[in-house]
Short mmCIF file of C-alpha atoms in Angstrom, two decimals:
data_model
loop_
_atom_site.label_atom_id
_atom_site.label_comp_id
_atom_site.label_asym_id
_atom_site.label_seq_id
_atom_site.Cartn_x
_atom_site.Cartn_y
_atom_site.Cartn_z
CA MET U 1 -13.21 -194.98 -95.77
CA ALA U 2 -11.49 -196.36 -92.88
CA ASP U 3 -11.10 -199.66 -93.92
CA LYS U 4 -10.61 -198.52 -97.77
CA MET U 5 -7.62 -196.39 -96.50
CA ASP U 6 -6.10 -198.33 -93.34
CA VAL U 7 -3.59 -200.16 -96.01
CA ASP U 8 -1.59 -200.66 -93.23
CA ALA U 9 -3.25 -200.98 -89.59
CA VAL U 10 -6.24 -202.97 -89.60
CA ASN U 11 -4.96 -205.63 -91.98
CA GLY U 12 -1.30 -205.13 -91.17
CA GLU U 13 -0.73 -203.80 -87.51
CA LYS U 14 -2.73 -206.69 -85.98
CA GLU U 15 0.14 -208.99 -87.40
CA GLU U 16 3.15 -206.31 -88.06
CA GLU U 17 6.56 -207.03 -86.82
CA LYS U 18 5.85 -211.09 -85.80
CA VAL U 19 10.01 -210.91 -84.73
CA GLY U 20 9.62 -210.76 -80.99
CA PRO U 21 10.68 -212.36 -78.15
CA ALA U 22 11.61 -215.56 -77.91
CA PRO U 23 8.16 -217.87 -78.39
CA ASP U 24 8.66 -219.44 -74.78
CA LEU U 25 8.38 -216.36 -72.53
CA THR U 26 5.33 -215.49 -70.93
CA ALA U 27 3.60 -212.74 -71.59
CA GLU U 28 4.57 -211.41 -67.75
CA ARG U 29 7.89 -212.23 -68.08
CA ILE U 30 8.04 -210.07 -71.98
CA ILE U 31 6.52 -206.98 -70.10
CA THR U 32 9.04 -207.33 -67.25
CA ASN U 33 11.60 -207.77 -69.44
CA ASN U 34 10.67 -204.82 -71.72
CA PHE U 35 10.74 -202.54 -68.24
CA ASN U 36 14.38 -203.12 -68.36
CA LEU U 37 15.34 -202.19 -71.92
CA ILE U 38 13.34 -199.05 -71.25
CA ASN U 39 15.14 -198.35 -68.51
CA GLN U 40 18.50 -198.81 -70.73
CA ALA U 41 17.10 -196.50 -73.13
CA VAL U 42 16.68 -193.66 -70.57
CA ASP U 43 20.29 -194.61 -69.23
CA SER U 44 21.95 -194.45 -72.43
CA PHE U 45 19.54 -192.18 -74.29
CA ASP U 46 19.51 -194.67 -77.19
CA ALA U 47 15.65 -195.27 -78.90
CA ARG U 48 17.02 -198.82 -80.20
CA PHE U 49 16.18 -200.02 -76.66
CA THR U 50 12.75 -198.59 -76.65
CA LEU U 51 12.17 -199.92 -80.31
CA ARG U 52 13.22 -203.46 -79.18
CA ALA U 53 10.15 -203.32 -76.40
CA LEU U 54 7.39 -202.00 -78.75
CA ARG U 55 8.39 -204.64 -81.28
CA SER U 56 6.94 -207.10 -78.83
CA ILE U 57 3.28 -205.94 -78.92
CA ALA U 58 2.01 -207.75 -82.08
CA THR U 59 3.57 -210.51 -79.81
CA ILE U 60 2.24 -209.75 -76.41
CA ARG U 61 -1.17 -209.01 -77.42
CA LYS U 62 -1.75 -212.24 -79.13
CA ALA U 63 -1.10 -213.95 -75.91
CA ALA U 64 -4.23 -215.94 -74.04
CA ASP U 65 -3.42 -214.05 -70.92
CA PHE U 66 -2.68 -210.79 -71.82
CA PRO U 67 -5.17 -208.71 -69.90
CA GLU U 68 -3.75 -210.78 -66.45
CA ALA U 69 -0.05 -210.50 -67.61
CA LEU U 70 -0.93 -206.42 -68.25
CA ALA U 71 -2.44 -205.75 -64.94
CA PHE U 72 0.58 -207.72 -63.23
CA GLY U 73 3.25 -205.43 -64.91
CA ILE U 74 1.08 -202.40 -63.95
CA ARG U 75 1.09 -203.57 -60.38
CA THR U 76 4.76 -204.17 -60.68
CA ALA U 77 5.62 -201.15 -61.84
CA PHE U 78 2.91 -199.76 -59.23
CA PRO U 79 3.09 -201.61 -56.01
CA LYS U 80 0.95 -198.99 -54.37
CA PRO U 81 -2.85 -199.39 -54.65
CA GLN U 82 -3.14 -195.81 -54.20
CA ASN U 83 -0.76 -194.66 -56.60
CA ASN U 84 -2.85 -192.61 -59.26
CA ALA U 85 -0.94 -193.44 -62.39
CA ARG U 86 -2.04 -197.51 -61.33
CA ARG U 87 -5.43 -196.20 -61.09
CA VAL U 88 -5.75 -194.80 -64.15
CA LEU U 89 -4.66 -197.71 -66.03
CA GLU U 90 -6.40 -200.04 -64.00
CA GLU U 91 -9.71 -198.71 -64.73
CA MET U 92 -9.14 -199.38 -68.64
CA LEU U 93 -8.88 -203.01 -67.36
CA PRO U 94 -11.78 -205.58 -67.87
CA GLU U 95 -13.68 -206.11 -64.26
CA SER U 96 -12.62 -209.96 -64.04
CA VAL U 97 -9.04 -208.94 -64.16
CA ARG U 98 -9.24 -205.80 -61.66
CA SER U 99 -11.43 -208.07 -59.17
CA GLY U 100 -9.26 -211.05 -59.44
CA GLY U 101 -6.07 -209.44 -59.03
CA ALA U 102 -7.07 -207.13 -56.03
CA GLN U 103 -4.83 -209.14 -53.39
CA GLN U 104 -2.18 -209.97 -55.66
CA ASN U 105 0.82 -208.71 -54.13
CA GLY U 106 1.95 -206.51 -57.27
CA GLY U 107 5.49 -205.38 -56.09
CA GLY U 108 5.80 -209.26 -55.73
CA GLU U 109 8.84 -211.15 -57.61
CA VAL U 110 9.87 -210.58 -61.11
CA ASN U 111 12.05 -213.60 -62.57
CA GLY U 112 13.33 -214.31 -58.81
CA ALA U 113 13.92 -211.17 -58.08
CA ALA U 114 12.14 -208.40 -56.33
CA VAL U 115 11.78 -205.17 -58.42
CA LYS U 116 12.07 -202.03 -56.54
CA GLU U 117 9.48 -198.97 -56.95
CA GLN U 118 11.63 -196.62 -56.75
CA ASP U 119 13.80 -198.36 -59.77
CA VAL U 120 10.48 -198.54 -62.19
CA VAL U 121 7.98 -195.98 -61.07
CA GLU U 122 10.48 -193.09 -61.26
CA ILE U 123 10.61 -193.80 -65.64
CA ALA U 124 7.79 -191.88 -67.18
CA GLU U 125 8.69 -193.97 -70.18
CA VAL U 126 7.55 -197.44 -68.07
CA TRP U 127 4.34 -195.67 -67.42
CA VAL U 128 3.44 -194.22 -70.80
CA TYR U 129 4.63 -198.10 -72.26
CA LEU U 130 1.82 -199.69 -69.84
CA GLY U 131 -0.86 -196.78 -71.34
CA LEU U 132 0.23 -198.02 -74.88
CA LEU U 133 -0.68 -201.64 -73.80
CA VAL U 134 -3.74 -200.42 -72.71
CA GLN U 135 -4.85 -198.54 -75.56
CA VAL U 136 -4.53 -202.26 -77.52
CA SER U 137 -5.31 -204.06 -74.21
CA ASP U 138 -7.53 -207.21 -73.99
CA ALA U 139 -10.72 -208.13 -72.34
CA LYS U 140 -12.20 -211.27 -73.91
CA TYR U 141 -9.00 -212.84 -74.85
CA TRP U 142 -8.62 -210.86 -77.82
CA VAL U 143 -7.96 -207.00 -78.42
CA TYR U 144 -10.38 -205.48 -76.34
CA LEU U 145 -10.54 -201.61 -77.35
CA PHE U 146 -9.89 -201.93 -81.18
CA ASP U 147 -10.82 -205.56 -81.82
CA ASN U 148 -14.32 -205.78 -79.44
CA GLN U 149 -15.03 -202.41 -80.96
CA GLU U 150 -15.23 -200.34 -77.87
CA TYR U 151 -13.95 -197.32 -80.20
CA GLN U 152 -15.65 -194.49 -77.78
CA ARG U 153 -13.63 -195.64 -74.99
CA GLY U 154 -10.58 -196.07 -76.71
CA ALA U 155 -11.05 -192.92 -78.00
CA ASP U 156 -11.62 -191.32 -74.58
CA PHE U 157 -8.84 -192.52 -73.14
CA SER U 158 -6.37 -192.06 -76.05
CA SER U 159 -7.24 -188.62 -76.02
CA ASN U 160 -6.49 -188.09 -72.42
CA PHE U 161 -3.30 -190.09 -73.29
CA VAL U 162 -1.50 -188.23 -75.92
CA ASP U 163 -2.02 -184.90 -73.61
CA LYS U 164 -0.39 -186.56 -70.94
CA ILE U 165 2.62 -187.36 -73.45
CA ARG U 166 2.65 -184.15 -75.03
CA SER U 167 3.20 -182.53 -71.23
CA PHE U 168 6.36 -185.15 -70.46
CA ASN U 169 8.40 -183.28 -73.24
CA ARG U 170 10.90 -186.21 -72.96
CA ARG U 171 12.85 -187.14 -75.69
CA THR U 172 13.45 -190.96 -74.64
CA MET U 173 9.90 -190.97 -74.83
CA ASP U 174 9.26 -189.83 -78.43
CA PRO U 175 9.28 -193.87 -80.45
CA ILE U 176 6.42 -194.48 -77.85
CA GLY U 177 4.61 -191.08 -78.11
CA ALA U 178 4.69 -191.79 -81.71
CA LYS U 179 2.85 -195.11 -81.61
CA ALA U 180 0.03 -193.59 -79.31
CA TYR U 181 -0.85 -190.60 -81.84
CA PHE U 182 -1.27 -193.86 -84.48
CA TYR U 183 -3.40 -195.97 -82.06
CA TYR U 184 -5.25 -192.34 -81.02
CA ALA U 185 -6.04 -191.28 -85.15
CA LEU U 186 -7.22 -195.10 -85.44
CA PHE U 187 -9.79 -194.95 -82.84
CA HIS U 188 -11.64 -191.86 -84.01
CA GLU U 189 -11.64 -193.33 -88.05
CA ASN U 190 -13.99 -195.88 -86.89
CA LEU U 191 -16.14 -193.48 -84.76
CA THR U 192 -19.59 -192.97 -86.52
CA PRO U 193 -20.21 -191.21 -88.79
CA LEU U 194 -17.16 -192.65 -90.83
CA PRO U 195 -15.62 -190.72 -93.35
CA PRO U 196 -16.03 -189.52 -95.92
CA SER U 197 -18.62 -188.07 -94.18
CA LYS U 198 -17.78 -184.25 -93.05
CA GLN U 199 -19.61 -184.69 -89.86
CA SER U 200 -16.57 -187.53 -89.31
CA PRO U 201 -14.64 -187.13 -85.80
CA VAL U 202 -11.35 -187.43 -88.08
CA ILE U 203 -11.85 -183.54 -88.91
CA ASP U 204 -12.45 -182.78 -85.05
CA ILE U 205 -8.77 -184.26 -84.41
CA ARG U 206 -6.89 -182.57 -87.21
CA PRO U 207 -5.78 -179.39 -84.61
CA VAL U 208 -4.57 -181.98 -82.27
CA LEU U 209 -2.32 -183.46 -84.55
CA MET U 210 -1.25 -180.35 -86.60
CA ALA U 211 -0.23 -178.73 -82.64
CA ALA U 212 1.48 -182.34 -82.18
CA LEU U 213 3.17 -181.49 -85.25
CA ARG U 214 4.56 -178.35 -84.39
CA SER U 215 5.72 -179.43 -81.28
CA ALA U 216 7.61 -182.11 -82.73
CA VAL U 217 9.19 -179.72 -85.51
CA ILE U 218 10.26 -177.88 -82.20
CA ARG U 219 11.65 -180.62 -80.34
CA LYS U 220 13.27 -181.92 -82.96
CA ASP U 221 10.96 -184.82 -82.69
CA ASP U 222 11.88 -187.50 -85.86
CA GLU U 223 9.35 -190.25 -84.88
CA THR U 224 6.40 -188.39 -84.24
CA GLN U 225 7.15 -185.83 -86.62
CA ALA U 226 6.76 -188.44 -89.28
CA ALA U 227 4.01 -190.34 -87.92
CA VAL U 228 2.14 -187.46 -87.42
CA THR U 229 2.69 -186.09 -90.94
CA VAL U 230 1.30 -189.38 -92.67
CA LEU U 231 -1.79 -189.48 -90.07
CA LEU U 232 -2.72 -186.07 -91.73
CA LEU U 233 -1.86 -186.77 -94.90
CA ARG U 234 -4.57 -190.01 -94.28
CA ASN U 235 -6.63 -187.84 -92.62
CA TYR U 236 -7.36 -185.40 -95.60
CA ILE U 237 -7.60 -188.40 -98.00
CA SER U 238 -9.98 -189.92 -95.96
CA THR U 239 -12.47 -186.89 -96.14
CA ALA U 240 -11.15 -185.93 -99.78
CA ASP U 241 -9.43 -182.42 -98.74
CA ILE U 242 -6.83 -183.01 -101.47
CA THR U 243 -6.12 -179.39 -101.56
CA GLN U 244 -5.33 -179.01 -97.85
CA ALA U 245 -3.27 -182.24 -97.92
CA ASP U 246 -1.23 -180.73 -101.20
CA LEU U 247 -0.90 -177.71 -98.30
CA LEU U 248 0.14 -179.83 -95.91
CA ILE U 249 2.83 -181.41 -98.35
CA ALA U 250 4.00 -178.20 -99.00
CA GLN U 251 4.43 -176.28 -95.99
CA THR U 252 6.07 -179.28 -94.04
CA GLN U 253 9.56 -181.63 -94.68
CA PHE U 254 8.95 -185.00 -93.96
CA PRO U 255 11.87 -186.16 -91.72
CA ALA U 256 15.09 -188.00 -93.56
CA SER U 257 16.05 -190.25 -90.49
CA ALA U 258 12.34 -191.75 -90.33
CA ALA U 259 11.48 -195.20 -90.12
CA ASN U 260 11.65 -197.05 -93.14
CA ASN U 261 7.69 -197.77 -92.35
CA GLN U 262 6.77 -194.17 -92.29
CA VAL U 263 8.81 -193.56 -95.27
CA CYS U 264 6.53 -196.00 -97.56
CA ARG U 265 3.47 -195.00 -96.14
CA TYR U 266 4.50 -190.97 -96.55
CA LEU U 267 5.64 -191.99 -100.80
CA TYR U 268 1.95 -194.10 -100.44
CA TYR U 269 -0.43 -191.20 -99.38
CA LEU U 270 1.60 -188.66 -101.27
CA GLY U 271 1.43 -190.96 -104.89
CA ARG U 272 -2.05 -191.00 -104.36
CA ILE U 273 -2.55 -187.43 -103.58
CA ARG U 274 -0.42 -186.65 -106.65
CA ALA U 275 -2.08 -189.04 -109.16
CA ILE U 276 -5.53 -187.69 -108.37
CA GLN U 277 -4.02 -183.93 -109.39
CA LEU U 278 -3.21 -185.72 -112.57
CA ALA U 279 0.60 -185.63 -112.23
CA TYR U 280 1.08 -188.77 -113.24
CA THR U 281 4.90 -188.94 -113.64
CA GLU U 282 5.44 -188.11 -109.63
CA ALA U 283 2.97 -189.93 -108.59
CA HIS U 284 4.37 -192.93 -110.20
CA ALA U 285 8.02 -192.16 -109.06
CA ASN U 286 6.57 -192.04 -105.68
CA LEU U 287 4.75 -195.14 -105.83
CA GLU U 288 7.58 -197.06 -107.17
CA SER U 289 9.97 -196.27 -104.09
CA ALA U 290 7.25 -197.09 -102.00
CA THR U 291 7.14 -200.69 -103.78
CA ARG U 292 10.66 -200.95 -103.51
CA LYS U 293 10.82 -200.18 -99.92
CA SER U 294 8.14 -202.12 -98.62
CA PRO U 295 8.51 -205.96 -97.65
CA THR U 296 6.95 -208.01 -99.82
CA ALA U 297 5.92 -211.13 -97.86
CA GLY U 298 5.11 -211.38 -94.35
CA PRO U 299 2.78 -209.05 -92.27
CA ALA U 300 3.20 -205.89 -94.73
CA VAL U 301 2.02 -207.59 -97.63
CA GLY U 302 -1.20 -205.88 -97.44
CA PHE U 303 0.43 -202.35 -97.84
CA TYR U 304 2.70 -203.93 -100.76
CA GLN U 305 -0.38 -204.91 -102.56
CA GLN U 306 -2.44 -202.02 -102.33
CA ALA U 307 0.49 -199.60 -103.07
CA THR U 308 0.73 -202.09 -106.45
CA LYS U 309 -2.59 -201.72 -107.63
CA LEU U 310 -2.51 -198.02 -107.37
CA LEU U 311 0.74 -197.93 -109.10
CA ILE U 312 -0.51 -200.07 -111.73
CA VAL U 313 -3.79 -197.67 -112.67
CA VAL U 314 -1.14 -195.03 -112.48
CA GLU U 315 1.35 -196.83 -115.35
CA LEU U 316 -2.01 -197.26 -117.41
CA LEU U 317 -3.04 -193.57 -117.03
CA MET U 318 0.46 -192.53 -118.05
CA GLY U 319 0.06 -195.09 -121.24
CA ASP U 320 2.44 -197.85 -120.12
CA ILE U 321 1.58 -201.26 -119.55
CA PRO U 322 2.56 -203.03 -116.29
CA GLU U 323 4.55 -206.06 -116.91
CA ARG U 324 3.41 -209.23 -116.62
CA SER U 325 5.81 -210.61 -114.34
CA THR U 326 4.14 -208.21 -111.34
CA PHE U 327 1.06 -210.35 -111.86
CA ARG U 328 2.97 -213.64 -111.41
CA GLN U 329 4.20 -213.15 -108.18
CA PRO U 330 2.90 -215.09 -105.08
CA SER U 331 1.79 -212.14 -103.02
CA LEU U 332 0.06 -210.30 -105.74
CA GLU U 333 -1.11 -212.97 -107.93
CA ALA U 334 -5.06 -213.46 -106.22
CA ALA U 335 -5.02 -210.04 -105.30
CA LEU U 336 -4.24 -208.46 -108.87
CA HIS U 337 -6.49 -210.70 -110.84
CA PRO U 338 -8.89 -207.48 -111.57
CA TYR U 339 -6.36 -205.67 -112.24
CA PHE U 340 -4.83 -208.03 -114.60
CA LYS U 341 -8.05 -208.36 -116.67
CA LEU U 342 -8.29 -204.31 -116.58
CA VAL U 343 -4.61 -204.59 -118.23
CA GLN U 344 -5.48 -206.81 -120.76
CA ALA U 345 -8.31 -204.50 -121.81
CA VAL U 346 -6.32 -201.81 -122.31
CA ARG U 347 -3.52 -203.37 -123.89
CA VAL U 348 -5.47 -204.52 -126.64
CA GLY U 349 -7.91 -201.19 -127.02
CA ASP U 350 -10.92 -203.43 -126.36
CA LEU U 351 -13.27 -200.46 -125.28
CA GLN U 352 -16.23 -203.28 -124.60
CA ALA U 353 -14.06 -205.93 -122.59
CA PHE U 354 -12.75 -202.31 -120.63
CA LEU U 355 -16.24 -201.59 -119.56
CA LYS U 356 -16.93 -205.16 -118.52
CA CYS U 357 -14.35 -205.64 -116.36
CA VAL U 358 -14.69 -202.24 -114.48
CA HIS U 359 -18.60 -202.97 -114.28
CA THR U 360 -17.72 -206.58 -112.95
CA TYR U 361 -15.29 -205.34 -110.60
CA GLU U 362 -16.50 -202.13 -109.61
CA GLN U 363 -17.19 -202.92 -105.74
CA GLN U 364 -13.44 -204.30 -105.37
CA PHE U 365 -11.95 -201.01 -107.28
CA ARG U 366 -14.15 -199.00 -105.39
CA SER U 367 -12.76 -200.93 -101.93
CA ASP U 368 -9.51 -200.28 -102.92
CA GLY U 369 -10.14 -196.26 -103.42
CA THR U 370 -8.74 -196.73 -107.65
CA TYR U 371 -12.34 -196.41 -108.84
CA THR U 372 -12.13 -192.89 -109.73
CA LEU U 373 -8.96 -193.11 -111.37
CA ILE U 374 -9.98 -196.42 -113.56
CA LEU U 375 -12.94 -194.09 -114.91
CA ARG U 376 -10.13 -191.82 -116.54
CA LEU U 377 -8.35 -194.64 -118.64
CA ARG U 378 -11.70 -194.68 -121.30
CA GLN U 379 -9.60 -191.96 -123.39
CA ASN U 380 -6.50 -194.12 -122.96
CA VAL U 381 -8.16 -197.30 -124.08
CA ILE U 382 -9.32 -195.51 -126.93
CA LYS U 383 -6.09 -194.28 -127.55
CA THR U 384 -4.73 -197.81 -127.24
CA GLY U 385 -6.89 -198.61 -129.83
CA VAL U 386 -5.89 -196.00 -132.45
CA ARG U 387 -2.33 -196.53 -131.45
CA MET U 388 -2.66 -200.40 -132.54
CA LEU U 389 -4.75 -199.49 -135.52
CA SER U 390 -2.12 -197.00 -136.83
CA LEU U 391 0.50 -200.00 -136.87
CA SER U 392 -1.60 -202.22 -138.46
CA TYR U 393 -2.23 -199.98 -141.09
CA SER U 394 -0.59 -197.30 -142.96
CA ARG U 395 -3.92 -195.63 -144.30
CA ILE U 396 -7.40 -196.57 -142.58
CA SER U 397 -10.59 -194.38 -142.80
CA LEU U 398 -12.29 -192.62 -140.06
CA ARG U 399 -15.50 -194.52 -140.92
CA ASP U 400 -13.67 -198.10 -139.97
CA ILE U 401 -12.18 -196.31 -137.02
CA CYS U 402 -15.80 -195.80 -135.48
CA THR U 403 -16.47 -199.57 -136.23
CA ARG U 404 -13.84 -201.09 -134.60
CA LEU U 405 -13.52 -198.94 -131.38
CA HIS U 406 -17.12 -198.68 -131.38
CA ILE U 407 -17.22 -195.18 -131.99
CA SER U 408 -20.47 -193.10 -132.36
CA SER U 409 -19.60 -190.75 -135.21
CA GLU U 410 -16.60 -189.87 -137.44
CA GLU U 411 -16.80 -186.40 -135.89
CA SER U 412 -15.37 -187.83 -132.58
CA ALA U 413 -13.30 -190.32 -134.31
CA GLU U 414 -11.47 -187.04 -136.05
CA TYR U 415 -11.22 -185.60 -132.70
CA ILE U 416 -9.92 -188.84 -130.94
CA THR U 417 -6.99 -188.72 -133.47
CA ALA U 418 -6.32 -185.37 -133.61
CA LYS U 419 -5.74 -185.25 -130.14
CA ALA U 420 -3.92 -188.38 -130.06
CA ILE U 421 -1.39 -187.22 -132.79
CA ARG U 422 -0.80 -183.84 -130.61
CA ASP U 423 -0.28 -185.95 -127.59
CA GLY U 424 2.43 -187.81 -129.22
CA VAL U 425 0.61 -191.31 -129.08
CA ILE U 426 0.95 -192.09 -132.70
CA GLU U 427 3.07 -190.59 -135.87
CA ALA U 428 0.24 -190.25 -138.34
CA THR U 429 -1.88 -187.28 -140.44
CA LEU U 430 -5.57 -186.72 -140.90
CA ASP U 431 -6.90 -186.15 -144.94
CA HIS U 432 -9.71 -184.48 -143.98
CA THR U 433 -10.79 -184.30 -147.61
CA HIS U 434 -11.26 -187.76 -147.77
CA GLY U 435 -11.64 -188.67 -144.23
CA HIS U 436 -8.50 -191.13 -143.65
CA LEU U 437 -5.60 -191.57 -141.13
CA ILE U 438 -2.60 -191.77 -142.36
CA THR U 439 0.26 -193.28 -140.54
CA THR U 440 4.31 -191.95 -140.70
CA PRO U 441 6.55 -194.72 -140.97
CA ALA U 442 8.05 -195.51 -137.52
CA LYS U 443 11.70 -194.21 -136.92
CA ASP U 444 14.44 -195.74 -135.57
CA ALA U 445 14.62 -195.62 -131.98
CA TYR U 446 18.21 -196.04 -132.18
CA SER U 447 18.84 -192.27 -134.04
CA THR U 448 17.23 -190.77 -131.18
CA THR U 449 17.75 -189.64 -127.75
CA GLU U 450 15.84 -192.38 -126.30
CA PRO U 451 18.18 -195.11 -125.05
CA SER U 452 20.35 -192.68 -123.70
CA GLU U 453 17.38 -191.01 -121.54
CA ALA U 454 16.49 -194.54 -120.54
CA PHE U 455 20.12 -195.37 -119.26
CA HIS U 456 20.17 -192.09 -117.61
CA ALA U 457 17.15 -192.85 -115.53
CA ARG U 458 18.64 -196.10 -114.54
CA ILE U 459 21.87 -194.86 -113.47
CA GLU U 460 19.68 -192.17 -111.60
CA ALA U 461 17.73 -194.37 -109.95
CA LEU U 462 20.69 -196.71 -108.52
CA LEU U 463 22.43 -193.67 -107.38
CA GLY U 464 19.74 -192.38 -105.53
CA MET U 465 19.45 -195.74 -103.93
CA ARG U 466 23.00 -195.65 -103.00
CA ASP U 467 22.41 -192.17 -101.05
CA GLU U 468 19.66 -193.39 -99.60
CA CYS U 469 21.41 -196.37 -98.11
CA VAL U 470 24.17 -193.88 -97.12
CA MET U 471 22.31 -191.49 -95.29
CA ALA U 472 20.16 -194.70 -93.44
CA MET U 473 23.47 -196.09 -91.86
CA ARG U 474 24.18 -195.71 -88.21
CA TYR U 475 27.42 -194.36 -87.10
CA PRO U 476 28.91 -194.30 -84.01
CA MET U 477 27.88 -191.22 -81.69
CA ASN U 478 30.31 -188.31 -81.33
CA LYS U 479 32.75 -190.35 -83.30
CA HIS U 480 33.74 -186.67 -84.49
CA ARG U 481 34.68 -185.28 -80.76
CA GLN U 482 37.01 -188.55 -80.33
CA GLU U 483 38.90 -187.82 -83.76
CA ILE U 484 39.30 -183.90 -82.31
CA ALA U 485 40.45 -185.06 -78.98
CA GLU U 486 43.21 -187.62 -80.67
CA ALA U 487 44.29 -184.61 -82.90
CA ALA U 488 44.48 -182.52 -80.10
CA LYS U 489 46.94 -184.63 -78.03
CA ALA U 490 48.78 -185.30 -80.93
CA ARG U 491 49.51 -181.34 -81.57
CA GLU U 492 49.90 -181.47 -78.02
CA ARG U 493 52.70 -184.29 -78.15
CA GLU U 494 54.08 -182.33 -81.23
CA ARG U 495 54.51 -179.29 -79.39
CA GLU U 496 56.45 -181.23 -76.46
CA LEU U 497 59.26 -182.74 -78.72
CA ALA U 498 59.58 -179.83 -80.18
CA LYS U 499 59.97 -178.18 -76.83
CA GLU U 500 62.22 -181.02 -75.85
CA ILE U 501 64.47 -180.55 -79.35
CA ILE U 502 64.93 -176.56 -78.46
CA GLU U 503 65.89 -177.20 -74.77
CA GLY U 504 68.71 -180.05 -76.11
CA ASP U 505 69.74 -178.00 -78.51
CA ALA U 506 70.59 -175.27 -75.73
CA ASP U 507 71.73 -177.44 -73.38
CA ALA U 508 74.72 -178.47 -76.58
CA ASP U 509 75.55 -175.27 -77.30
CA ASP U 510 76.24 -174.41 -73.29
CA GLY U 511 78.43 -177.27 -72.50
CA ASP U 512 80.41 -176.55 -75.92
CA GLU U 513 81.00 -173.23 -74.86
CA GLY U 514 82.25 -174.14 -71.22
CA GLY U 515 84.88 -176.60 -72.70
CA PHE U 516 86.37 -173.84 -74.41
CA GLU U 517 86.91 -172.13 -71.44
CA GLY U 518 88.21 -174.80 -69.46
CA MET U 519 90.96 -175.13 -72.22
#
């Protein structure tokens, strides 16, 4: 279940955010440069510098000398070997790296300049950043704790790591802490027994994630709140606890200032939950927003493919047919081939072709987590077939409907057609006496409110996108305070000017009276 649900971690996290420091920089240089970025983030209280350091993780972990570079970074930040913070981090490194660097001068030069211990050690964010690198550290020149499947060791370290982060209670540590919770949940997802087993370790970490969510809300930590909310939804879905996931959504509020990648994940999981609950309209809106916000190429293409697959199934359940251009996109053409065959069967209402497609691609559908939703399409296929027959014939017998749609009896055909009429799928009437389906002539669409409703929906979507763009813009900090100060200075100048005018008038009056007395 972890592989099925990990639409943006197992495949995407290893390659995400390739845009980082220049490729000619060594891993040691990148790590030490990131120390300066984190120090700037602490001094200026600006999380953008921390995010720049986090973006380089994907680049660092692919380096051939990543273990040695990480050990060099730890010894640079903590020159004293007896330092407890250094010992905790080095214990997670490979034995060869620990023994090979025992004689190395950890407080040596970085880029030709000596790094002072007090410049780095006093910054707790540096230790947390190094701990985050240890979570994805390397032993055999590939990822050690995760890719070498040392999940138990990684889970133990991550448990202690997130507890330490919570004890710091520093706002400048929020972006790193959110990333640490991501790996914490990812390690536990891969421990046996795997989800959806009710004995899976993912159930044991729910109290920790809930406590982290409460702390994040109290501390106004939007990064951790968004990350932990997404992780909890993912956790509930992995064990099919849809009711608990729905309660979490109802009792929490997703932060409006969350990063775009967290918003995409939240909308995806929300759409999946609503689809399972038969709320297809809401599920379609959430999934459509997720696909619009997610990148269509690059490292995040896996998430885009997964969200599009679920969106196609939801559209079919709503009775709509996805556009053919969706399947022609280069990044989706191969991944959506089974769904293209599924849409073809549903579009023409061919029940036999639909059952054959489901049987052929059953393993793929199960892997994508859409198999149970696709099984609901059987009635939709029959309704589509009924609609095609109603468009082709003004009058058709129930026996002919049974023959063409492969329905077992006329009673079943009558029930299906009656339900299609009630749901508004077709405009027709049933002649029970003669066993006929009589189609009502189609009305002119432009004489109804359908065009105006479609136009209104498009305008509403564009206005919503505009509002989201305005909310996502970055504004200067304390700009309003500067304007208030300038307005106060302007009022003070006006008061001084008015006072000078009054004093000048008084002096002029005194001068006139003295002139008359002299004369």
